[in-house]
PDB file of C-alpha atoms in Angstrom:
ATOM      1  CA  MET A   1     113.913  82.355  92.714  1.00 46.00           C
ATOM      2  CA  SER A   2     110.431  81.739  94.071  1.00 45.00           C
ATOM      3  CA  ILE A   3     108.234  78.925  92.824  1.00 45.00           C
ATOM      4  CA  ARG A   4     105.765  81.479  91.440  1.00 43.00           C
ATOM      5  CA  SER A   5     108.372  83.383  89.398  1.00 41.00           C
ATOM      6  CA  ARG A   6     109.916  80.090  88.199  1.00 45.00           C
ATOM      7  CA  ALA A   7     106.453  78.933  87.053  1.00 43.00           C
ATOM      8  CA  ALA A   8     105.876  82.249  85.259  1.00 43.00           C
ATOM      9  CA  ARG A   9     109.199  81.883  83.428  1.00 47.00           C
ATOM     10  CA  VAL A  10     108.371  78.311  82.420  1.00 42.00           C
ATOM     11  CA  LEU A  11     104.963  79.400  81.074  1.00 43.00           C
ATOM     12  CA  ALA A  12     106.532  82.328  79.198  1.00 45.00           C
ATOM     13  CA  ALA A  13     109.163  80.047  77.681  1.00 45.00           C
ATOM     14  CA  ALA A  14     106.476  77.570  76.595  1.00 44.00           C
ATOM     15  CA  ALA A  15     104.441  80.359  75.015  1.00 44.00           C
ATOM     16  CA  LEU A  16     107.552  81.693  73.257  1.00 41.00           C
ATOM     17  CA  ALA A  17     108.347  78.239  71.911  1.00 45.00           C
ATOM     18  CA  ALA A  18     104.761  77.873  70.683  1.00 48.00           C
ATOM     19  CA  GLY A  19     104.911  81.212  68.905  1.00 47.00           C
ATOM     20  CA  GLY A  20     102.501  82.915  71.305  1.00 44.00           C
ATOM     21  CA  LEU A  21     105.005  85.564  72.411  1.00 40.00           C
ATOM     22  CA  THR A  22     108.038  87.176  70.895  1.00 40.00           C
ATOM     23  CA  ALA A  23     111.286  87.863  72.687  1.00 40.00           C
ATOM     24  CA  ALA A  24     110.722  91.596  72.138  1.00 41.00           C
ATOM     25  CA  THR A  25     107.504  91.641  74.162  1.00 38.00           C
ATOM     26  CA  SER A  26     107.941  94.236  76.882  1.00 38.00           C
ATOM     27  CA  THR A  27     104.341  95.155  77.713  1.00 38.00           C
ATOM     28  CA  PRO A  28     102.088  93.078  79.933  1.00 39.00           C
ATOM     29  CA  ALA A  29      99.867  90.578  78.141  1.00 42.00           C
ATOM     30  CA  THR A  30      96.777  92.433  79.385  1.00 45.00           C
ATOM     31  CA  ALA A  31      97.802  95.554  77.446  1.00 42.00           C
ATOM     32  CA  ALA A  32      98.202  93.548  74.248  1.00 41.00           C
ATOM     33  CA  THR A  33      94.769  91.950  74.608  1.00 52.00           C
ATOM     34  CA  SER A  34      92.994  95.062  75.880  1.00 79.00           C
ATOM     35  CA  CYS A  35      89.649  95.925  74.361  1.00 91.00           C
ATOM     36  CA  TYR A  36      90.965  99.409  73.561  1.00 94.00           C
ATOM     37  CA  GLY A  37      92.726  97.950  70.536  1.00 93.00           C
ATOM     38  CA  SER A  38      89.288  97.618  68.911  1.00 89.00           C
ATOM     39  CA  ALA A  39      88.374 101.281  69.529  1.00 96.00           C
ATOM     40  CA  LYS A  40      86.464 103.212  66.883  1.00 96.00           C
ATOM     41  CA  SER A  41      86.367 106.969  66.285  1.00 96.00           C
ATOM     42  CA  ILE A  42      83.405 108.962  67.568  1.00 94.00           C
ATOM     43  CA  THR A  43      81.959 111.946  65.772  1.00 92.00           C
ATOM     44  CA  THR A  44      78.401 112.657  66.853  1.00 94.00           C
ATOM     45  CA  ASP A  45      75.522 114.435  65.183  1.00 93.00           C
ATOM     46  CA  SER A  46      74.312 117.786  66.542  1.00 91.00           C
ATOM     47  CA  ASN A  47      72.193 115.952  69.138  1.00 92.00           C
ATOM     48  CA  GLY A  48      75.236 114.060  70.446  1.00 94.00           C
ATOM     49  CA  ARG A  49      74.184 110.684  68.996  1.00 97.00           C
ATOM     50  CA  TRP A  50      76.752 108.063  68.002  1.00 97.00           C
ATOM     51  CA  PRO A  51      76.571 106.306  65.675  1.00 97.00           C
ATOM     52  CA  VAL A  52      74.880 109.076  63.740  1.00 95.00           C
ATOM     53  CA  SER A  53      72.616 106.545  62.023  1.00 94.00           C
ATOM     54  CA  GLY A  54      71.906 102.959  62.929  1.00 94.00           C
ATOM     55  CA  TYR A  55      73.268 101.208  65.974  1.00 97.00           C
ATOM     56  CA  ALA A  56      76.390  99.599  67.358  1.00 97.00           C
ATOM     57  CA  TYR A  57      76.471  96.049  68.708  1.00 97.00           C
ATOM     58  CA  ALA A  58      78.472  95.024  71.769  1.00 96.00           C
ATOM     59  CA  THR A  59      81.295  92.611  70.980  1.00 94.00           C
ATOM     60  CA  SER A  60      83.327  90.040  72.834  1.00 93.00           C
ATOM     61  CA  TYR A  61      86.343  92.401  72.685  1.00 93.00           C
ATOM     62  CA  CYS A  62      85.154  94.277  75.785  1.00 95.00           C
ATOM     63  CA  ASN A  63      82.947  93.506  78.742  1.00 94.00           C
ATOM     64  CA  ASP A  64      81.979  97.184  79.023  1.00 96.00           C
ATOM     65  CA  ILE A  65      81.296 100.093  76.677  1.00 98.00           C
ATOM     66  CA  ASN A  66      84.230 102.481  77.122  1.00 97.00           C
ATOM     67  CA  VAL A  67      84.519 106.055  75.854  1.00 97.00           C
ATOM     68  CA  LYS A  68      87.516 108.375  75.613  1.00 96.00           C
ATOM     69  CA  SER A  69      86.400 111.948  74.923  1.00 95.00           C
ATOM     70  CA  ILE A  70      88.700 114.738  73.759  1.00 95.00           C
ATOM     71  CA  LYS A  71      87.110 117.031  76.377  1.00 94.00           C
ATOM     72  CA  GLN A  72      85.250 116.664  79.656  1.00 95.00           C
ATOM     73  CA  ASP A  73      81.704 115.654  78.853  1.00 95.00           C
ATOM     74  CA  SER A  74      78.957 113.210  79.796  1.00 96.00           C
ATOM     75  CA  VAL A  75      77.722 110.067  78.085  1.00 97.00           C
ATOM     76  CA  ARG A  76      74.491 108.107  78.235  1.00 97.00           C
ATOM     77  CA  THR A  77      74.164 104.630  76.738  1.00 98.00           C
ATOM     78  CA  CYS A  78      70.803 103.756  75.183  1.00 98.00           C
ATOM     79  CA  PHE A  79      69.952 100.104  74.704  1.00 98.00           C
ATOM     80  CA  VAL A  80      67.647  98.854  71.966  1.00 97.00           C
ATOM     81  CA  PRO A  81      66.085  95.508  72.906  1.00 94.00           C
ATOM     82  CA  THR A  82      64.578  93.258  70.239  1.00 90.00           C
ATOM     83  CA  SER A  83      61.246  93.685  71.990  1.00 87.00           C
ATOM     84  CA  GLY A  84      60.157  96.534  74.186  1.00 83.00           C
ATOM     85  CA  ASN A  85      61.178 100.157  74.424  1.00 94.00           C
ATOM     86  CA  VAL A  86      64.590 101.774  74.162  1.00 96.00           C
ATOM     87  CA  TRP A  87      65.998 102.572  77.596  1.00 96.00           C
ATOM     88  CA  CYS A  88      69.015 104.657  78.551  1.00 97.00           C
ATOM     89  CA  ASN A  89      71.242 104.562  81.597  1.00 97.00           C
ATOM     90  CA  ALA A  90      72.083 107.678  83.636  1.00 96.00           C
ATOM     91  CA  ASP A  91      74.655 110.189  82.432  1.00 96.00           C
ATOM     92  CA  ARG A  92      78.218 109.285  83.304  1.00 97.00           C
ATOM     93  CA  THR A  93      81.041 111.793  83.446  1.00 96.00           C
ATOM     94  CA  LEU A  94      83.855 111.565  80.927  1.00 96.00           C
ATOM     95  CA  TYR A  95      87.156 113.257  81.700  1.00 96.00           C
ATOM     96  CA  ALA A  96      89.236 114.640  78.849  1.00 96.00           C
ATOM     97  CA  ASN A  97      91.579 112.141  77.188  1.00 96.00           C
ATOM     98  CA  THR A  98      90.835 109.416  79.738  1.00 96.00           C
ATOM     99  CA  TRP A  99      88.932 106.171  79.194  1.00 97.00           C
ATOM    100  CA  GLY A 100      85.613 106.142  81.041  1.00 96.00           C
ATOM    101  CA  VAL A 101      82.947 103.455  81.365  1.00 97.00           C
ATOM    102  CA  ALA A 102      79.641 104.289  79.668  1.00 97.00           C
ATOM    103  CA  ALA A 103      77.995 100.940  80.532  1.00 98.00           C
ATOM    104  CA  THR A 104      79.197  97.863  82.430  1.00 96.00           C
ATOM    105  CA  ASP A 105      78.737  94.143  81.851  1.00 96.00           C
ATOM    106  CA  VAL A 106      77.132  94.505  78.428  1.00 97.00           C
ATOM    107  CA  LYS A 107      76.156  91.210  76.813  1.00 95.00           C
ATOM    108  CA  ASP A 108      77.736  90.453  73.422  1.00 95.00           C
ATOM    109  CA  GLY A 109      75.431  91.396  70.548  1.00 96.00           C
ATOM    110  CA  THR A 110      73.491  94.016  72.524  1.00 96.00           C
ATOM    111  CA  LYS A 111      72.263  96.811  70.239  1.00 97.00           C
ATOM    112  CA  PHE A 112      73.033 100.316  71.541  1.00 98.00           C
ATOM    113  CA  TYR A 113      73.837 103.922  70.772  1.00 98.00           C
ATOM    114  CA  LEU A 114      75.475 106.709  72.772  1.00 97.00           C
ATOM    115  CA  ILE A 115      74.386 110.237  73.576  1.00 96.00           C
ATOM    116  CA  ILE A 116      77.283 112.581  74.295  1.00 95.00           C
ATOM    117  CA  GLY A 117      76.022 115.409  76.497  1.00 91.00           C
ATOM    118  CA  SER A 118      77.611 118.379  74.748  1.00 80.00           C
ATOM    119  CA  GLY A 119      75.960 117.503  71.454  1.00 84.00           C
ATOM    120  CA  ASN A 120      79.200 117.479  69.489  1.00 81.00           C
ATOM    121  CA  GLY A 121      81.345 114.761  70.966  1.00 85.00           C
ATOM    122  CA  GLU A 122      84.605 113.499  69.535  1.00 92.00           C
ATOM    123  CA  GLY A 123      86.883 110.748  70.717  1.00 95.00           C
ATOM    124  CA  LEU A 124      86.982 106.953  70.779  1.00 97.00           C
ATOM    125  CA  VAL A 125      84.659 104.165  71.808  1.00 97.00           C
ATOM    126  CA  ALA A 126      85.641 100.566  72.586  1.00 97.00           C
ATOM    127  CA  TYR A 127      82.985  97.905  73.068  1.00 96.00           C
TER     128      TYR A 127
END
């Protein structure tokens, strides 16, 4: 057994003893702590805006704004600064039933909304 795998087993045993893991854990820790677990449903208005009213705020759950559309589409993220004008990034392609990145490295607490290109988007968003 290599030193690296022995160290991983020791760390896993310590975490198990501390209650951080269960013996039944079979998925990687990254899957369990993924930001996708905080995903919210998307249903847009006729102009493709989500949320339909108000804004969403980036959280510490995800570093990016991620969208999973039920069909191939495009998404634009519009940011709403506390001072200044709203600005939107370029359209990004979304592939059906696959997570895609709408915006990267978004600071926690950033106010934003999405525009789904088709005007009637459905799916999930994690941020």
